[in-house]
Each structure stands twice: as structure tokens, then as C-alpha cells.
CSV table of C-alpha atoms in Angstrom, one decimal:
chain,number,residue,atom,x,y,z
O,24,MET,CA,25.2,-17.2,-23.6
O,25,THR,CA,24.9,-18.4,-27.2
O,26,THR,CA,25.5,-16.1,-30.2
O,27,GLU,CA,22.4,-14.3,-31.4
O,28,GLN,CA,22.0,-12.5,-34.7
O,29,PRO,CA,20.0,-9.4,-35.4
O,30,LEU,CA,16.7,-9.8,-37.2
O,31,ALA,CA,16.9,-9.2,-40.9
O,32,SER,CA,14.1,-6.7,-40.6
O,33,SER,CA,16.0,-4.3,-38.4
O,34,THR,CA,15.9,-0.9,-40.0
O,35,ALA,CA,19.1,0.6,-41.4
O,36,GLY,CA,21.0,2.9,-39.0
O,37,GLU,CA,19.2,1.6,-36.0
O,38,THR,CA,20.8,-0.7,-33.5
O,39,PRO,CA,19.0,-3.9,-32.6
O,40,ASP,CA,16.4,-3.7,-29.9
O,41,PRO,CA,18.0,-5.1,-26.7
O,42,THR,CA,14.6,-5.8,-25.2
O,43,ASP,CA,14.0,-8.5,-27.8
O,44,PRO,CA,16.1,-11.7,-27.4
O,45,GLY,CA,15.8,-12.1,-31.2
O,46,GLU,CA,17.4,-8.8,-31.8
O,47,GLN,CA,20.6,-9.0,-29.7
O,48,PRO,CA,24.0,-8.6,-31.4
O,49,ALA,CA,26.5,-11.4,-31.5
O,50,ALA,CA,28.5,-11.9,-28.4
O,51,THR,CA,32.0,-12.9,-29.5
O,52,THR,CA,33.9,-11.4,-26.6
O,53,ARG,CA,33.3,-11.0,-22.9
O,54,ARG,CA,31.3,-7.9,-22.2
O,55,ALA,CA,31.7,-5.2,-19.5
O,56,GLY,CA,29.4,-2.7,-17.8
O,57,TRP,CA,25.8,-2.4,-19.0
O,58,ALA,CA,26.5,-4.6,-21.9
O,59,ALA,CA,27.3,-7.5,-19.5
O,60,LEU,CA,24.4,-6.8,-17.2
O,61,ARG,CA,21.7,-6.2,-19.9
O,62,PRO,CA,21.2,-9.9,-20.8
O,63,LEU,CA,20.7,-10.7,-17.1
O,64,VAL,CA,18.3,-7.8,-16.5
O,65,LEU,CA,16.4,-8.8,-19.6
O,66,ARG,CA,16.1,-12.4,-18.5
O,67,LEU,CA,15.0,-11.4,-15.0
O,68,HIS,CA,12.5,-8.9,-16.3
O,69,PHE,CA,11.1,-11.4,-18.7
O,70,TYR,CA,10.6,-14.3,-16.2
O,71,ALA,CA,9.5,-12.0,-13.4
O,72,GLY,CA,7.0,-10.4,-15.7
O,73,VAL,CA,5.6,-13.7,-16.9
O,74,LEU,CA,5.4,-15.3,-13.5
O,75,ILE,CA,4.7,-12.4,-11.1
O,76,ALA,CA,2.4,-10.4,-13.5
O,77,PRO,CA,-0.8,-12.3,-12.4
O,78,PHE,CA,-0.2,-11.2,-8.8
O,79,LEU,CA,0.5,-7.6,-10.0
O,80,LEU,CA,-2.6,-7.6,-12.1
O,81,VAL,CA,-4.8,-8.7,-9.2
O,82,SER,CA,-3.2,-6.0,-7.0
O,83,ALA,CA,-3.7,-3.3,-9.7
O,84,VAL,CA,-7.3,-4.2,-10.3
O,85,THR,CA,-8.2,-4.3,-6.6
O,86,GLY,CA,-6.2,-1.1,-6.0
O,87,LEU,CA,-8.2,0.6,-8.8
O,88,LEU,CA,-11.4,-0.4,-7.0
O,89,TYR,CA,-10.1,0.9,-3.7
O,90,ALA,CA,-9.1,4.2,-5.2
O,91,GLY,CA,-12.7,4.9,-5.8
O,92,SER,CA,-14.0,3.7,-2.5
O,93,PHE,CA,-13.7,7.0,-0.7
O,94,GLN,CA,-16.2,8.8,-3.0
O,95,ALA,CA,-18.5,5.7,-3.0
O,96,GLU,CA,-18.4,5.6,0.8
O,97,ARG,CA,-19.7,9.2,1.0
O,98,LEU,CA,-22.6,8.4,-1.4
O,99,VAL,CA,-23.6,5.0,0.2
O,100,TYR,CA,-23.5,6.2,3.8
O,101,THR,CA,-24.7,9.8,3.4
O,102,HIS,CA,-27.5,9.2,6.0
O,103,GLU,CA,-25.0,8.1,8.7
O,104,LEU,CA,-22.3,10.7,7.9
O,105,THR,CA,-24.2,13.9,7.5
O,106,VAL,CA,-27.1,15.8,9.2
O,107,PRO,CA,-28.7,19.2,8.8
O,108,ILE,CA,-26.7,21.9,10.4
O,109,GLY,CA,-28.1,23.0,13.7
O,110,THR,CA,-27.7,26.1,15.9
O,111,SER,CA,-25.7,24.5,18.8
O,112,GLU,CA,-24.1,21.1,19.6
O,113,LEU,CA,-25.0,19.0,22.6
O,114,PRO,CA,-22.3,18.3,25.2
O,115,LEU,CA,-20.2,15.3,24.0
O,116,SER,CA,-21.2,13.3,27.1
O,117,ARG,CA,-24.8,13.7,26.1
O,118,GLN,CA,-24.2,12.4,22.6
O,119,ILE,CA,-22.3,9.4,24.0
O,120,ALA,CA,-25.2,8.7,26.3
O,121,GLU,CA,-27.6,8.6,23.4
O,122,ALA,CA,-25.4,6.3,21.5
O,123,ARG,CA,-25.1,4.0,24.6
O,124,ASP,CA,-28.9,3.9,25.1
O,125,ALA,CA,-29.3,2.8,21.5
O,126,HIS,CA,-26.5,0.2,21.7
O,127,PRO,CA,-25.9,-1.1,25.2
O,128,GLN,CA,-23.7,-4.0,24.2
O,129,GLY,CA,-19.9,-3.8,24.2
O,130,LYS,CA,-17.6,-1.2,25.7
O,131,ILE,CA,-17.1,2.4,24.7
O,132,ALA,CA,-13.6,2.5,23.3
O,133,SER,CA,-13.4,6.0,21.9
O,134,VAL,CA,-15.4,8.9,20.4
O,135,ARG,CA,-14.8,11.1,17.4
O,136,PRO,CA,-16.6,14.4,17.8
O,137,ALA,CA,-18.3,15.8,14.7
O,138,PRO,CA,-15.3,17.2,12.8
O,139,GLU,CA,-17.2,19.9,10.9
O,140,PRO,CA,-20.7,21.5,10.7
O,141,GLY,CA,-23.2,19.0,9.3
O,142,ALA,CA,-21.2,15.9,10.2
O,143,THR,CA,-22.1,13.3,12.8
O,144,THR,CA,-20.3,12.2,15.9
O,145,ARG,CA,-18.9,8.7,16.0
O,146,VAL,CA,-19.0,6.7,19.2
O,147,LEU,CA,-16.9,3.6,18.8
O,148,LEU,CA,-17.8,0.4,20.7
O,149,SER,CA,-15.5,-2.7,21.0
O,150,GLY,CA,-16.4,-6.2,22.0
O,151,VAL,CA,-19.9,-6.0,20.4
O,152,PRO,CA,-21.3,-9.4,19.6
O,153,GLY,CA,-21.2,-10.1,15.9
O,154,VAL,CA,-18.5,-7.6,15.2
O,155,PRO,CA,-15.0,-9.0,14.4
O,156,ASP,CA,-12.4,-8.5,17.2
O,157,ASP,CA,-10.3,-6.2,15.0
O,158,HIS,CA,-13.3,-4.1,14.1
O,159,GLN,CA,-15.4,-1.7,16.1
O,160,LEU,CA,-19.1,-0.7,15.9
O,161,SER,CA,-19.4,3.0,15.1
O,162,VAL,CA,-22.6,4.6,16.3
O,163,PHE,CA,-23.4,7.8,14.4
O,164,VAL,CA,-25.1,10.6,16.5
O,165,ASP,CA,-26.5,13.9,15.4
O,166,PRO,CA,-24.5,16.4,17.5
O,167,TYR,CA,-27.4,18.9,17.4
O,168,THR,CA,-30.3,16.7,18.4
O,169,GLY,CA,-28.8,13.5,19.9
O,170,GLU,CA,-30.6,11.4,17.3
O,171,VAL,CA,-28.8,8.1,16.5
O,172,ARG,CA,-28.5,8.0,12.7
O,173,GLY,CA,-27.3,4.4,12.5
O,174,ALA,CA,-24.4,2.0,13.4
O,175,LEU,CA,-21.8,0.5,11.1
O,176,ASP,CA,-18.8,-1.7,11.4
O,177,THR,CA,-15.6,0.3,11.1
O,178,TYR,CA,-12.0,-0.7,10.7
O,179,GLY,CA,-8.6,0.9,11.1
O,180,ALA,CA,-7.3,4.3,12.1
O,181,THR,CA,-9.1,6.0,9.2
O,182,GLY,CA,-12.5,4.6,10.3
O,183,ALA,CA,-13.2,2.8,7.1
O,184,LEU,CA,-16.9,1.8,6.7
O,185,PRO,CA,-18.1,-1.6,5.4
O,186,LEU,CA,-17.8,-0.8,1.7
O,187,ARG,CA,-14.2,0.6,1.9
O,188,THR,CA,-13.2,-2.1,4.4
O,189,TRP,CA,-14.4,-4.8,2.0
O,190,LEU,CA,-12.4,-3.3,-0.8
O,191,ASP,CA,-9.4,-2.8,1.4
O,192,ASP,CA,-9.5,-6.5,2.5
O,193,LEU,CA,-9.8,-7.5,-1.2
O,194,HIS,CA,-6.7,-5.5,-2.1
O,195,ARG,CA,-4.7,-6.6,0.9
O,196,ASP,CA,-5.5,-10.3,1.3
O,197,LEU,CA,-8.3,-11.3,-1.2
O,198,HIS,CA,-10.5,-12.0,1.9
O,199,LEU,CA,-8.2,-15.0,2.7
O,200,GLY,CA,-6.9,-13.7,6.0
O,201,GLU,CA,-3.2,-13.6,7.0
O,202,ASN,CA,-2.2,-16.2,4.4
O,203,GLY,CA,-3.8,-14.1,1.7
O,204,ARG,CA,-1.5,-11.2,2.6
O,205,LEU,CA,1.3,-13.2,1.0
O,206,TYR,CA,-0.1,-12.4,-2.4
O,207,SER,CA,0.1,-8.6,-2.0
O,208,GLU,CA,3.5,-8.8,-0.3
O,209,LEU,CA,4.8,-10.9,-3.2
O,210,ALA,CA,3.5,-8.4,-5.7
O,211,ALA,CA,5.0,-5.4,-3.8
O,212,SER,CA,8.3,-7.3,-3.4
O,213,TRP,CA,8.7,-7.8,-7.2
O,214,LEU,CA,7.1,-4.6,-8.5
O,215,TRP,CA,10.2,-2.5,-8.0
O,216,VAL,CA,12.3,-5.2,-9.6
O,217,VAL,CA,10.1,-5.5,-12.7
O,218,ALA,CA,9.7,-1.8,-13.0
O,219,GLY,CA,13.4,-1.1,-12.5
O,220,GLY,CA,14.5,-3.8,-14.9
O,221,GLY,CA,12.1,-2.5,-17.6
O,222,LEU,CA,13.2,1.1,-17.0
O,223,ALA,CA,16.9,0.2,-17.4
O,224,LEU,CA,16.2,-1.8,-20.6
O,225,TRP,CA,14.1,0.9,-22.1
O,226,ILE,CA,16.5,3.8,-21.4
O,227,GLY,CA,19.4,1.6,-22.3
O,228,ARG,CA,18.2,1.2,-25.9
O,229,LYS,CA,20.8,2.6,-28.3
O,230,ARG,CA,19.0,5.5,-30.1
O,231,THR,CA,20.4,8.5,-31.9
O,232,ASN,CA,19.6,11.9,-30.4
O,233,ARG,CA,16.9,12.3,-33.1
O,234,ARG,CA,15.1,9.3,-31.7
O,235,LEU,CA,15.4,10.0,-27.9
O,236,ARG,CA,11.8,11.3,-27.8
O,237,ALA,CA,10.7,7.8,-28.7
O,238,LEU,CA,11.5,6.7,-25.1
O,239,ALA,CA,8.7,8.9,-23.7
O,240,LEU,CA,6.2,8.7,-26.6
O,241,PRO,CA,4.9,5.6,-28.4
O,242,ASP,CA,5.8,5.1,-32.0
O,243,ARG,CA,2.5,5.3,-33.8
O,244,ALA,CA,4.0,4.1,-37.1
O,245,ALA,CA,5.2,0.8,-35.6
O,246,THR,CA,3.3,-2.4,-36.2
O,247,GLY,CA,3.0,-5.8,-34.5
O,248,ARG,CA,5.3,-6.5,-31.6
O,249,ARG,CA,7.3,-3.3,-32.1
O,250,ARG,CA,4.1,-1.3,-31.6
O,251,SER,CA,3.3,-3.2,-28.3
O,252,LEU,CA,6.9,-2.6,-27.2
O,253,SER,CA,6.7,1.1,-28.0
O,254,TRP,CA,3.5,1.5,-25.8
O,255,HIS,CA,4.9,-0.7,-23.1
O,256,GLY,CA,8.1,1.2,-22.8
O,257,ALA,CA,6.7,4.7,-23.1
O,258,VAL,CA,3.9,4.2,-20.5
O,259,GLY,CA,6.5,2.5,-18.3
O,260,ILE,CA,8.7,5.6,-18.4
O,261,TRP,CA,5.9,7.8,-17.1
O,262,ALA,CA,4.7,5.3,-14.5
O,263,ALA,CA,8.0,4.1,-13.2
O,264,ALA,CA,8.4,6.5,-10.3
O,265,GLY,CA,4.8,5.8,-9.1
O,266,LEU,CA,5.4,2.1,-9.3
O,267,PHE,CA,8.5,2.3,-7.2
O,268,PHE,CA,6.6,4.3,-4.7
O,269,LEU,CA,3.7,1.9,-4.5
O,270,SER,CA,6.2,-1.0,-4.0
O,271,ALA,CA,8.1,0.7,-1.2
O,272,THR,CA,5.1,1.9,0.7
O,273,GLY,CA,3.3,-1.4,0.2
O,274,LEU,CA,6.2,-3.2,1.8
O,275,THR,CA,6.2,-0.8,4.7
O,276,TRP,CA,3.2,-2.5,6.3
O,277,SER,CA,3.5,-6.0,4.8
O,278,THR,CA,3.9,-9.0,7.1
O,279,TYR,CA,7.6,-10.0,6.7
O,280,ALA,CA,9.3,-7.2,4.9
O,281,GLY,CA,7.3,-4.7,7.0
O,282,ALA,CA,8.6,-6.4,10.2
O,283,ASN,CA,12.2,-6.0,9.0
O,284,ILE,CA,11.6,-2.3,8.1
O,285,ASP,CA,10.0,-1.7,11.6
O,286,GLU,CA,13.0,-3.4,13.3
O,287,LEU,CA,15.4,-1.2,11.3
O,288,ARG,CA,13.5,2.0,12.2
O,289,GLN,CA,13.5,0.9,15.9
O,290,SER,CA,17.3,0.4,15.8
O,291,LEU,CA,17.8,3.8,14.2
O,292,GLY,CA,15.5,5.5,16.7
O,293,GLN,CA,13.1,6.4,14.0
O,294,ALA,CA,10.0,4.6,15.4
O,295,THR,CA,6.7,6.5,15.6
O,296,PRO,CA,6.4,8.0,19.1
O,297,THR,CA,3.3,7.5,21.2
O,298,VAL,CA,2.1,9.3,24.3
O,299,SER,CA,2.5,7.7,27.7
O,300,THR,CA,-0.9,6.8,29.3
O,301,GLU,CA,0.7,6.1,32.7
O,302,VAL,CA,-0.8,8.2,35.5
O,303,ALA,CA,1.5,8.5,38.5
O,304,GLY,CA,0.8,9.3,42.1
O,305,GLU,CA,-2.4,9.1,44.2
O,306,HIS,CA,-4.6,9.6,41.2
O,307,ALA,CA,-3.4,6.3,39.6
O,308,HIS,CA,-5.9,4.2,41.5
O,309,HIS,CA,-9.0,6.4,41.0
O,310,GLY,CA,-11.6,6.1,38.3
O,311,GLY,CA,-14.3,3.7,37.2
O,312,SER,CA,-14.1,0.4,35.5
O,313,GLY,CA,-11.5,1.0,32.8
O,314,GLY,CA,-13.0,4.3,31.7
O,315,MET,CA,-16.3,2.6,30.7
O,316,ALA,CA,-18.5,3.4,33.6
O,317,GLY,CA,-18.7,6.0,36.4
O,318,MET,CA,-17.6,8.9,34.4
O,319,PRO,CA,-19.5,12.2,34.2
O,320,GLY,CA,-21.9,12.1,31.4
O,321,MET,CA,-20.7,8.6,30.5
O,322,PRO,CA,-23.0,5.5,30.4
O,323,GLY,CA,-22.1,2.3,32.3
O,324,THR,CA,-21.3,-0.9,30.6
O,325,ASP,CA,-24.7,-2.2,31.4
O,326,GLY,CA,-26.2,0.4,29.1
O,327,LYS,CA,-27.7,2.6,31.8
O,328,GLN,CA,-26.6,6.2,31.7
O,329,ARG,CA,-24.8,7.6,34.7
O,330,GLY,CA,-24.2,11.2,35.4
O,331,ARG,CA,-26.5,12.5,32.7
O,332,GLN,CA,-26.9,15.8,34.6
O,333,GLY,CA,-23.1,16.3,34.6
O,334,GLY,CA,-22.5,15.0,38.1
O,335,SER,CA,-18.9,13.9,38.8
O,336,PRO,CA,-18.5,10.4,40.1
O,337,ALA,CA,-15.3,10.1,42.1
O,338,GLY,CA,-12.0,10.0,40.1
O,339,ASP,CA,-13.0,11.2,36.6
O,340,VAL,CA,-13.4,14.7,35.1
O,341,GLY,CA,-15.3,13.3,32.0
O,342,VAL,CA,-15.0,13.6,28.3
O,343,ASP,CA,-16.1,17.2,28.0
O,344,GLU,CA,-13.3,18.4,30.2
O,345,VAL,CA,-10.9,16.2,28.4
O,346,LEU,CA,-11.9,17.7,25.1
O,347,LYS,CA,-11.4,21.2,26.6
O,348,ALA,CA,-7.9,20.3,27.7
O,349,ALA,CA,-7.1,19.0,24.2
O,350,ARG,CA,-8.4,22.3,22.6
O,351,ALA,CA,-6.3,24.3,25.0
O,352,LYS,CA,-3.3,22.4,23.7
O,353,GLY,CA,-4.1,23.3,20.1
O,354,LEU,CA,-5.6,19.9,19.0
O,355,SER,CA,-8.2,21.1,16.4
O,356,ASP,CA,-10.6,18.8,14.6
O,357,PRO,CA,-10.7,16.1,13.6
O,358,VAL,CA,-9.8,14.3,16.9
O,359,GLU,CA,-10.5,11.0,18.6
O,360,ILE,CA,-10.8,10.6,22.3
O,361,VAL,CA,-9.6,7.2,23.5
O,362,LEU,CA,-11.0,6.2,26.9
O,363,PRO,CA,-8.7,4.8,29.6
O,364,ALA,CA,-8.4,1.1,29.0
O,365,ASP,CA,-7.6,0.3,32.7
O,366,GLN,CA,-7.5,2.0,36.1
O,367,GLY,CA,-4.4,4.1,36.4
O,368,THR,CA,-4.2,5.1,32.8
O,369,ALA,CA,-5.0,8.3,31.0
O,370,TYR,CA,-7.3,9.5,28.3
O,371,VAL,CA,-5.6,9.9,24.9
O,372,VAL,CA,-6.7,12.6,22.6
O,373,LYS,CA,-5.2,12.4,19.1
O,374,GLN,CA,-5.7,14.2,15.9
O,375,VAL,CA,-6.8,11.9,13.0
O,376,GLN,CA,-6.5,14.0,9.9
O,377,ARG,CA,-4.6,12.1,7.3
O,378,SER,CA,-5.0,14.7,4.5
O,379,TRP,CA,-2.5,17.5,3.9
O,380,PRO,CA,-1.5,19.2,6.1
O,381,GLU,CA,-1.6,16.1,8.4
O,382,LYS,CA,-2.8,16.6,11.9
O,383,GLN,CA,-1.3,13.8,14.1
O,384,ASP,CA,-0.6,15.6,17.4
O,385,ALA,CA,-1.6,13.6,20.6
O,386,ILE,CA,-1.9,14.3,24.3
O,387,ALA,CA,-2.6,12.2,27.4
O,388,VAL,CA,-5.0,13.6,30.1
O,389,ASP,CA,-5.2,12.5,33.7
O,390,PRO,CA,-8.8,11.4,34.3
O,391,ALA,CA,-8.8,12.5,37.9
O,392,THR,CA,-7.5,16.1,37.4
O,393,GLY,CA,-8.0,16.9,33.7
O,394,GLN,CA,-4.3,17.8,33.6
O,395,VAL,CA,-2.3,17.0,30.5
O,396,THR,CA,0.4,14.5,31.4
O,397,ASP,CA,2.1,14.0,28.0
O,398,VAL,CA,2.2,15.6,24.6
O,399,LYS,CA,3.5,14.3,21.3
O,400,ARG,CA,3.7,16.7,18.3
O,401,PHE,CA,3.8,15.5,14.7
O,402,ALA,CA,6.4,18.2,14.0
O,403,ASP,CA,8.7,16.5,16.5
O,404,TYR,CA,8.5,13.0,14.9
O,405,PRO,CA,11.7,11.5,13.6
O,406,VAL,CA,12.3,11.9,9.9
O,407,LEU,CA,11.6,8.2,9.0
O,408,ALA,CA,8.4,8.2,11.1
O,409,LYS,CA,7.2,11.2,9.2
O,410,LEU,CA,8.1,9.8,5.8
O,411,THR,CA,6.4,6.5,6.7
O,412,ARG,CA,3.2,8.4,7.7
O,413,TYR,CA,3.3,10.4,4.5
O,414,GLY,CA,4.0,7.4,2.4
O,415,ILE,CA,1.2,5.2,3.8
O,416,ASP,CA,-1.3,8.0,3.5
O,417,LEU,CA,-0.3,8.8,-0.1
O,418,HIS,CA,-0.5,5.0,-0.9
O,419,THR,CA,-4.0,4.8,0.5
O,420,GLY,CA,-5.3,7.9,-1.2
O,421,THR,CA,-5.9,10.1,1.9
O,422,LEU,CA,-3.0,12.6,1.8
O,423,PHE,CA,-4.2,14.8,-1.1
O,424,GLY,CA,-7.8,13.7,-1.3
O,425,LEU,CA,-9.5,13.4,-4.7
O,426,VAL,CA,-6.3,14.3,-6.6
O,427,ASN,CA,-4.4,11.6,-4.7
O,428,GLN,CA,-7.1,9.0,-5.5
O,429,ALA,CA,-7.2,10.0,-9.2
O,430,ALA,CA,-3.4,9.6,-9.3
O,431,LEU,CA,-3.6,6.1,-7.8
O,432,ALA,CA,-6.3,5.1,-10.2
O,433,ALA,CA,-4.1,6.3,-13.1
O,434,LEU,CA,-1.2,4.3,-11.8
O,435,ALA,CA,-3.3,1.2,-11.4
O,436,LEU,CA,-4.6,1.6,-15.0
O,437,ALA,CA,-1.0,2.1,-16.2
O,438,LEU,CA,0.1,-1.1,-14.5
O,439,ILE,CA,-2.8,-3.1,-15.9
O,440,PHE,CA,-2.0,-1.9,-19.5
O,441,LEU,CA,1.7,-2.6,-19.0
O,442,ILE,CA,0.9,-6.2,-18.0
O,443,VAL,CA,-1.4,-6.6,-20.9
O,444,TRP,CA,1.2,-5.3,-23.4
O,445,GLY,CA,3.8,-7.5,-21.8
O,446,TYR,CA,1.8,-10.6,-22.3
O,447,ARG,CA,0.9,-9.5,-25.8
O,448,MET,CA,4.5,-9.1,-26.7
O,449,TRP,CA,5.1,-12.6,-25.4
O,450,TRP,CA,2.3,-13.9,-27.5
O,451,GLN,CA,3.5,-12.1,-30.6
O,452,ARG,CA,6.9,-13.8,-30.3
O,453,ARG,CA,5.3,-17.3,-30.4
O,454,PRO,CA,6.2,-19.7,-33.2
O,455,THR,CA,3.5,-19.7,-35.8
O,456,HIS,CA,4.8,-21.8,-38.7
O,457,ASP,CA,3.3,-25.0,-37.4
O,458,ARG,CA,0.0,-23.4,-36.5
O,459,VAL,CA,0.1,-25.0,-33.1
O,460,LEU,CA,-0.9,-23.1,-30.0
O,461,SER,CA,2.2,-22.3,-28.1
O,462,PHE,CA,3.9,-19.7,-25.8
O,463,GLY,CA,6.4,-17.1,-26.9
O,464,ARG,CA,10.1,-17.8,-27.0
O,465,PRO,CA,11.8,-17.5,-23.6
O,466,VAL,CA,14.9,-15.3,-23.2
O,467,ALA,CA,18.2,-17.1,-24.0
O,468,ARG,CA,20.1,-18.8,-21.2
O,469,GLY,CA,23.7,-18.1,-20.2
O,470,ALA,CA,23.3,-14.4,-19.2
O,471,TRP,CA,24.9,-15.0,-15.8
O,472,ARG,CA,28.0,-16.5,-17.3
O,473,GLN,CA,28.5,-13.3,-19.4
O,474,ILE,CA,29.0,-11.2,-16.3
O,475,PRO,CA,32.7,-10.7,-15.3
O,476,LEU,CA,33.6,-12.2,-12.0
O,477,PRO,CA,34.5,-8.9,-10.2
O,478,LEU,CA,30.9,-7.7,-11.0
O,479,ARG,CA,29.3,-11.1,-10.3
O,480,LEU,CA,30.4,-11.3,-6.7
O,481,PRO,CA,28.9,-7.9,-5.6
O,482,LEU,CA,25.7,-8.9,-7.3
O,483,VAL,CA,25.5,-12.0,-5.2
O,484,VAL,CA,26.0,-10.0,-2.0
O,485,VAL,CA,23.4,-7.4,-3.0
O,486,ALA,CA,20.9,-10.1,-3.9
O,487,ALA,CA,21.5,-11.8,-0.6
O,488,VAL,CA,20.9,-8.6,1.4
O,489,VAL,CA,17.8,-7.7,-0.5
O,490,GLY,CA,16.5,-11.2,-0.2
O,491,TRP,CA,16.9,-11.0,3.6
O,492,VAL,CA,15.2,-7.6,3.9
O,493,VAL,CA,12.4,-8.6,1.5
O,494,PRO,CA,12.0,-12.4,2.3
O,495,LEU,CA,9.3,-13.2,-0.2
O,496,LEU,CA,11.4,-11.7,-3.0
O,497,GLY,CA,14.4,-13.8,-1.9
O,498,ILE,CA,12.4,-17.1,-1.4
O,499,SER,CA,10.6,-16.8,-4.8
O,500,PHE,CA,13.8,-15.8,-6.5
O,501,VAL,CA,15.5,-18.9,-5.2
O,502,ALA,CA,12.5,-21.0,-6.3
O,503,PHE,CA,12.8,-19.5,-9.8
O,504,LEU,CA,16.5,-20.4,-10.0
O,505,VAL,CA,15.8,-24.0,-8.9
O,506,VAL,CA,13.0,-24.4,-11.5
O,507,ASP,CA,15.1,-22.7,-14.1
O,508,LEU,CA,18.1,-25.0,-13.5
O,509,ALA,CA,15.8,-28.0,-13.6
O,510,LEU,CA,14.3,-27.0,-16.9
O,511,GLY,CA,17.8,-26.4,-18.2
O,512,GLN,CA,18.9,-29.9,-17.3
O,513,VAL,CA,15.8,-31.3,-18.9
O,514,ALA,CA,16.5,-29.4,-22.1
O,515,ARG,CA,20.1,-30.6,-22.2
O,516,ARG,CA,19.1,-34.2,-21.8
O,517,ARG,CA,16.7,-33.8,-24.7
O,518,GLY,CA,19.5,-32.4,-26.8
O,519,ALA,CA,17.8,-29.0,-27.1
O,520,PRO,CA,20.2,-26.1,-27.8
O,521,SER,CA,20.5,-23.7,-24.9
O,522,SER,CA,19.4,-20.8,-27.0
O,523,ALA,CA,16.0,-22.4,-27.5
O,524,LYS,CA,15.4,-22.5,-23.8
């Protein structure tokens, strides 16, 4: 790394700003500790910020839109979601029958009874023509009158309706399918690196005790680039923990890093448990066609209702009895009843509340006898399974409701402003003497050579392990190195000094 002199404009009694390559002290001897690492962290933070920031910006903007989707969903779909409160609810089987009469196509996959007074019951149909395979058609039924209030495509365990689903897809993959998910995984892979590097650089600034508060509050007296840096660092301090969290939880269900995390959880015995739907004994061969027809109070797949009067075709106790069994086991609303997918399998009743306190208990019910065959309590989940559930629900804004969504919106806004200030600082460092449009000065080369060998080797090992666990981080990092080395060779051949590159 070449010698760099402090700017002449540095104020007396204040050490040069280590976050500015033009304000670094001369390096005449080999450094140790943070002094040796800081140039490398600065270089990594700079290049990652410049090259990855566009992905982070898109992720932040789309995340901001998604944070407001829950409230928008309630406003847009009020007719489907709410009804006047009546005196008594119809049997669940009757509500399903009304939904089936209105929408005879597809198969009944599950049903979500009205979770509270004034809410509708959802009957979810799969395999409906015109509905994507990974979506379902939710038919909304007035639980008091049986009136069908409408039908909408839904997606995911939270039952996201079209508006929220569209914004969710925009945030996750930009509506580009599986290949589009690479953008969000790349952003999540680098977010913690950029945030961590910036945090280390900002805290590592050499300030007197009198100036420590400047780390958490912007310097309003500063001008130019120092003003941008002051706001960038101060806001980054407040947002850092949230950005680390968003990065970690975003990687949890990403394509490649998420698969590695799932594999690790499996190997540690920390996977999310599920109830067994196997029905043993003579009852295993009873029942209708995969739980879709021949059940008491359940319509057939041809759209004609069977058992409307509560008759009990052979081999199935019906959804009303299944719901009673779930209530007896303490499964309070909201719940979803998943119908048996095949002969010889059980009903699954699971709680679907993702807000605090979470309700995620689940049971399996034998369709022939109505007996509970398996129970899984959220309280008994492994620690990592619980943390994963909490993390995902906090990331998606469901754990603490409106407060959670407001916090996510604030984090998204903070990240947007951090990126804007970062690019602004880059612009403010551009050469202006020739009045030619140009980019800001890059960080000086040679930072890696300043790190002592005993520290360099562990860094290589850590980078390799992290690159394996988070593949897009590792691949893109190697790509950066290759490009950087190529640019360095070009600069040397042109006779440019290394400090200018």
C-alpha cells in the first residue's frame, strides 16, 4: 500500500478520518491489529458498496412497499375479509358446501374457519384452472349466512392475497422467477458485510472522549463530504443491528445459502418438526377419494354436495368432528384444517397465527375415528426451529403487527438513505479540476499486503468457509478479485501509480 498523507484541511487535534482514503496517515512500518485490517475493510466496504448497492437499493425499495402491504390488503379486500357479525355460525361443513357449489372446479385442499367475529371463512382450492400451481384459490364464505363473498388467489402459509403476493414476488425475485431470486440472495449475502465493515470503520475512528457522541449523532456543522459522511455513519450506527438481522433472516429462506442452513439445522437435529399423517391399522384403507369426496358435509370433486344433512359416508367423521377434536386439544383460532391428501392419511389441524404470541401447534386426526394420532407443540420445537420461525415472521412484518411493519419501513428508509449518502460521498470525491464528468477516486490498492502473514492465513480460511456457506457471496467476491487484479494489471501497463487505482 503506498504512502498517503493527511489532507491539509484536517482540523488541529483531530486524527485523519480513516474512512477517507485521502485522509489516511503515512504507512512507514508494517501495521498490526486493527491498523492492519482497516485498509482492507475500507477497500472491501468501498467496492462492495459501489457494486452491490444497486441490488440493496432495489431490495430496500421493494421491502418498503411490502411493509405497507398488510394494511393495504385489509383496505382493498374488505368485502372478502369481513362480514356483519351474526348471532350464530353455520356448521363448517355447510360453509364448505356453499363454497363448493359456487366454485366446483379443483380440489378442496384445506379450510380456515373464521378466526374472529366478523371475519369470513376461507375454503382453499388447489388445481383450479387459471391459478398457478403454487397458489390456491381462496373462497370467502360468510360463516353466519353461508353467502360466498368472493374468491381470490392466495399464496403461502400466511394466505397472502393478490396485492401482497405481487409485492412479495417483487421483493423476492422481481417477478423473474427462480433466476430472479438470485438478486435478493446476492443483496442479503452482502448486506451484513457492507454493514459490518461500515460499522467497524465508523466506530474505529480516533476521536477524543469529547467527540464520542459524534458517532451516534450527525455533525450539523460539517459541510461537503464530511457532512455526508457524518449522516452516513450516524444513521448506520442506529440501523446496523436491524440490517444484520435482515441479512441473516433473508438468507434463511434463500435458494443456496438457505439450503446450506437447512442442511446444518437437520444435522444438528434442529429442523422444524411436523405431525405424522400416517394412519395405522384397519382404518388406513377407509375414506373417500383423498379426502375430497364422500365426507360428511363435504362436497364431491364434481361440485355436487354430499352429506349436506350430516350423514356419515363410510370411513370419515367429517370436518366438524375434526375441528372439535382440535379444540379439545387446545388449538384455538386461527387454525387451518388440511384435508387428507390420500387414502390412509390423516387430517392435519394446525394453528396459523404468526403474531406474538405465536400459535403453531398442530395435530393429526384419524378420519375414520376422529381420534388424535399425533401432536406437535410449538413449545417443544428445537431452539433453532423456534428462532427461525421468529426470525422469518419478524422479517415479514407479522410477529408484532403494525409496530413490526413500521420498524421494517424505517429500516428500509435508513438503508435507502445510507446508499444515497454513500454514492454522494463517492461523487464528492471526484476530480473537478478538469471539469470532466468522472467518478470518485477509488480506494488505494495494496491493503492486503499490509496485513501480517499470521493474520492473513486465518482470514483466508474464514473467507473460504463463509463463501461456502453463502455461495453467492463467495462467487461474487472471487469475481471482484479477478476483475480487480485485471484492472491492476492494466493500470501497471499504462504506467499509472498504484495509489491512483
